[in-house]
PDB file of C-alpha atoms in Angstrom:
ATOM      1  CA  UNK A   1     212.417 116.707  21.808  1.00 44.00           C
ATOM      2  CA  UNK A   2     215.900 116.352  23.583  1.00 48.00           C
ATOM      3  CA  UNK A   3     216.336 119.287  26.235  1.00 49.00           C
ATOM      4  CA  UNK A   4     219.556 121.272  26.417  1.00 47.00           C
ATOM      5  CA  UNK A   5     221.454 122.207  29.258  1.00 54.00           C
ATOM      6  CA  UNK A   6     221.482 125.715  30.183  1.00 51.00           C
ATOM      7  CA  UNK A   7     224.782 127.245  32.303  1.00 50.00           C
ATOM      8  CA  UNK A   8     225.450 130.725  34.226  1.00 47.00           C
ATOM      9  CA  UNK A   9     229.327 131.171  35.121  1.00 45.00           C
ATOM     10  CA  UNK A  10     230.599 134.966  37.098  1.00 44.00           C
ATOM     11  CA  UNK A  11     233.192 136.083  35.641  1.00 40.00           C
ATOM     12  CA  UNK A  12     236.094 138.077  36.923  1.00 40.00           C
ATOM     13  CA  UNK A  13     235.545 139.815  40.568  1.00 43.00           C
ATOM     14  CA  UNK A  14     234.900 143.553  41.263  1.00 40.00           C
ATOM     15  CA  UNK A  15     237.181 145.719  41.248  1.00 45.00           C
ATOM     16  CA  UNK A  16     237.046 149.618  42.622  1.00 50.00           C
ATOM     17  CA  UNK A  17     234.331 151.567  43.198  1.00 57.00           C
ATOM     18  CA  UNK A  18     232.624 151.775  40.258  1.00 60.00           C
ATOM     19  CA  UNK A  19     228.927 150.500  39.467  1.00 61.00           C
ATOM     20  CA  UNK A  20     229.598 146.822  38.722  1.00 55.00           C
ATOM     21  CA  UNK A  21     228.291 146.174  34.816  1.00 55.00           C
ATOM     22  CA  UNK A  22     225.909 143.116  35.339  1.00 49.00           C
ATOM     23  CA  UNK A  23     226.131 141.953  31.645  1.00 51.00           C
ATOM     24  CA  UNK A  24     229.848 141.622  32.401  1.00 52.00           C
ATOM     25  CA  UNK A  25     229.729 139.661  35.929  1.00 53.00           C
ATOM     26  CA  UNK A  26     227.265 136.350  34.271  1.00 56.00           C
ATOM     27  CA  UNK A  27     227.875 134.201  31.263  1.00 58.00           C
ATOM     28  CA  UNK A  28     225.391 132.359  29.777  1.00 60.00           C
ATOM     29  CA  UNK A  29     224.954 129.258  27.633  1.00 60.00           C
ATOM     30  CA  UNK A  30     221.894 128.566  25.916  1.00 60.00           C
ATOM     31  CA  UNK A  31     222.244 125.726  23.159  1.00 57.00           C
ATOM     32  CA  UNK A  32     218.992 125.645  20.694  1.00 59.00           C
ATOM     33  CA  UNK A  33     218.200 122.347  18.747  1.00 56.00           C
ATOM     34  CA  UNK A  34     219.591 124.254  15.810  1.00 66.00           C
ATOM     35  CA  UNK A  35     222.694 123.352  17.278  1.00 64.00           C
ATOM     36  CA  UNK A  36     223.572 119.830  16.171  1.00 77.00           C
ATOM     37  CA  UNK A  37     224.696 117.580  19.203  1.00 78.00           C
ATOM     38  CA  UNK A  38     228.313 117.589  18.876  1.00 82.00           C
ATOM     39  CA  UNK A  39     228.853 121.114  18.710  1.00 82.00           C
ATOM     40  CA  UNK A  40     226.009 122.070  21.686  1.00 80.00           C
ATOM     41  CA  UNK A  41     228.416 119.228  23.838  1.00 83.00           C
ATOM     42  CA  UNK A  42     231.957 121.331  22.727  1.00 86.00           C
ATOM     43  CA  UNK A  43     230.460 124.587  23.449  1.00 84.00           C
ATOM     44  CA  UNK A  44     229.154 123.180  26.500  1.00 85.00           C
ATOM     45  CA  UNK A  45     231.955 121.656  27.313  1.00 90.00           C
ATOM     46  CA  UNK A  46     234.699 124.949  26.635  1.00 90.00           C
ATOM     47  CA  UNK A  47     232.233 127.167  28.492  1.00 88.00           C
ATOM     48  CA  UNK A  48     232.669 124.377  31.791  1.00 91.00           C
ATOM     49  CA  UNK A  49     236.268 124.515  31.959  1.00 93.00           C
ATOM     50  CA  UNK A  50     236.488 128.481  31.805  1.00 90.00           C
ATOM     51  CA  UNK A  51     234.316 128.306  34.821  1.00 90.00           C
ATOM     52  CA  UNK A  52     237.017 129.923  38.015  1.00 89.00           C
ATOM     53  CA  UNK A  53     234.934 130.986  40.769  1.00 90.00           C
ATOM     54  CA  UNK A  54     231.612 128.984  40.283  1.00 91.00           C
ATOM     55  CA  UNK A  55     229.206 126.815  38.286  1.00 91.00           C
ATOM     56  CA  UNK A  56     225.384 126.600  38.351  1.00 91.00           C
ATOM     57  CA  UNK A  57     223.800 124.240  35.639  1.00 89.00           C
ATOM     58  CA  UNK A  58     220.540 123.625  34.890  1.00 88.00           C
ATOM     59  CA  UNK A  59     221.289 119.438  33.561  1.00 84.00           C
ATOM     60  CA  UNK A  60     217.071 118.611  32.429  1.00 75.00           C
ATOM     61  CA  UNK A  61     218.330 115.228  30.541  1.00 66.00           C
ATOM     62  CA  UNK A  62     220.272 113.065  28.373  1.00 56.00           C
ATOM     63  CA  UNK A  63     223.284 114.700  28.962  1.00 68.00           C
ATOM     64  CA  UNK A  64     226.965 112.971  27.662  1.00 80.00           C
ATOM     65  CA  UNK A  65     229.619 111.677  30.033  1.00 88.00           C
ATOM     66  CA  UNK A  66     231.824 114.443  28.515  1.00 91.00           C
ATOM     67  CA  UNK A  67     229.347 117.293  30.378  1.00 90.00           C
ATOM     68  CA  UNK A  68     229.367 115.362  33.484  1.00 91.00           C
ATOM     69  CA  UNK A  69     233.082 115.044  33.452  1.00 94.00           C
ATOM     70  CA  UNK A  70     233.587 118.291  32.939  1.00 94.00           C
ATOM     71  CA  UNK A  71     232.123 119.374  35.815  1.00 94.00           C
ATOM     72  CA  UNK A  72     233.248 117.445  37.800  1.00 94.00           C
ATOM     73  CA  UNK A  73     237.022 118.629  36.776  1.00 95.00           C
ATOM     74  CA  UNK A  74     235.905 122.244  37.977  1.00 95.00           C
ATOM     75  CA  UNK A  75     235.207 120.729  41.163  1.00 95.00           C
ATOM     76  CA  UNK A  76     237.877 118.455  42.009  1.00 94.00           C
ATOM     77  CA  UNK A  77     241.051 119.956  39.735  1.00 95.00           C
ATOM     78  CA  UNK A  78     239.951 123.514  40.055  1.00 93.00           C
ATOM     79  CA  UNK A  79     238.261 124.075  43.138  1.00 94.00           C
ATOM     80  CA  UNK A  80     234.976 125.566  41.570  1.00 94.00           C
ATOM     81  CA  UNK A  81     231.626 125.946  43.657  1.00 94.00           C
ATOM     82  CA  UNK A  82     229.554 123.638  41.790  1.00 94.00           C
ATOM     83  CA  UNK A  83     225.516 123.812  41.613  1.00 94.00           C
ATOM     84  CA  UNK A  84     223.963 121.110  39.565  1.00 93.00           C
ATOM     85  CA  UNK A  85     220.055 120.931  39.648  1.00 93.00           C
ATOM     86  CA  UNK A  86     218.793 117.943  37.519  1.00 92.00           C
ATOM     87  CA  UNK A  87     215.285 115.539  37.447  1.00 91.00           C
ATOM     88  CA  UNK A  88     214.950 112.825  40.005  1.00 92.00           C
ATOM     89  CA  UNK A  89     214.831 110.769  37.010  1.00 90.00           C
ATOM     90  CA  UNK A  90     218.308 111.149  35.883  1.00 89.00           C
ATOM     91  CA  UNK A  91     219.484 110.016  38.878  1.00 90.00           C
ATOM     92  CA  UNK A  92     220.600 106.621  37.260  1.00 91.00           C
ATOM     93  CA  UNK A  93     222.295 108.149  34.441  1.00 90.00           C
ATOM     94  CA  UNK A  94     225.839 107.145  34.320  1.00 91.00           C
ATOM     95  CA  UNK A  95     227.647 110.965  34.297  1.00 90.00           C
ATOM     96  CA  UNK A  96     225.123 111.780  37.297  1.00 92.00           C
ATOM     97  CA  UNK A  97     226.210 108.890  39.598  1.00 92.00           C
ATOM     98  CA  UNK A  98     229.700 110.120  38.735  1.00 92.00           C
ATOM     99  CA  UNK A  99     228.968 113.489  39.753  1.00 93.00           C
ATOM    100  CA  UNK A 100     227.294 112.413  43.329  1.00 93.00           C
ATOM    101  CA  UNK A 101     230.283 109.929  43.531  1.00 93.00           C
ATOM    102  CA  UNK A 102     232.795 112.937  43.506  1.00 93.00           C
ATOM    103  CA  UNK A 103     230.726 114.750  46.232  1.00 94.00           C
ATOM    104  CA  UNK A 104     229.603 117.525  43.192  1.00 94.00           C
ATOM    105  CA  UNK A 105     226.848 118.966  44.928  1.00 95.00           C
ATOM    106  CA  UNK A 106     223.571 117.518  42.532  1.00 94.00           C
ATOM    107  CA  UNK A 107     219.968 118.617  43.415  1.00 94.00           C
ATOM    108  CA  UNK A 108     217.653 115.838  42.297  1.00 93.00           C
ATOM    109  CA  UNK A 109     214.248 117.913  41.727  1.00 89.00           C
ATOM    110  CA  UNK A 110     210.538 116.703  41.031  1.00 86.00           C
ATOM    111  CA  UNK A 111     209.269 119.079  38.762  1.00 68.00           C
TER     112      UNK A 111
END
């Protein structure tokens, strides 16, 4: 069974005094296997490059160069915080090397 990625982007900042609306400060990507690959990657992909302020994904495997590069153009072209938490066992994997190459900061976790 191929794992999907799963993302949380803020959106905009406060503003005022008001009680800040939590559904409206996180986005959040889930892609199910009822998505076919191509279309989990775009919507992957779209929801990367709207990131402005910062990034935290969740990367458990097999993920495409296109993810990988994405993220990495929120770091370097657009100056977003990046998180990226992934297994020790990706480490190899091509878009992952790119990432820790460009400085992206990558967690490498063991279960």
């Amino acid at each position: 069974m191929r794992l999907l990625p799963a993302i949380v982007l803020p959106a905009l900042g406060l503003s005022g005094c008001a009680e800040p609306d939590l559904a409206r400060m996180f986005n959040q990507v889930e892609l199910s296997v009822a998505d076919d690959e191509a279309t989990a990657a775009a919507r992957f992909i779209e929801t990367i490059d709207a990131a402005q302020q910062e990034l935290h994904v969740a990367l458990p495997a097999g993920q495409t160069v296109e993810i990988t590069d994405a993220i990495g153009r929120a770091w370097t072209d657009r100056g977003v915080m990046v998180e990226v938490i992934t297994d020790i066992d990706q480490e190899a994997d091509p878009g992952i090397q790119a990432l820790i190459a460009a400085e992206v900061p990558v967690t490498l976790a063991d279960d």
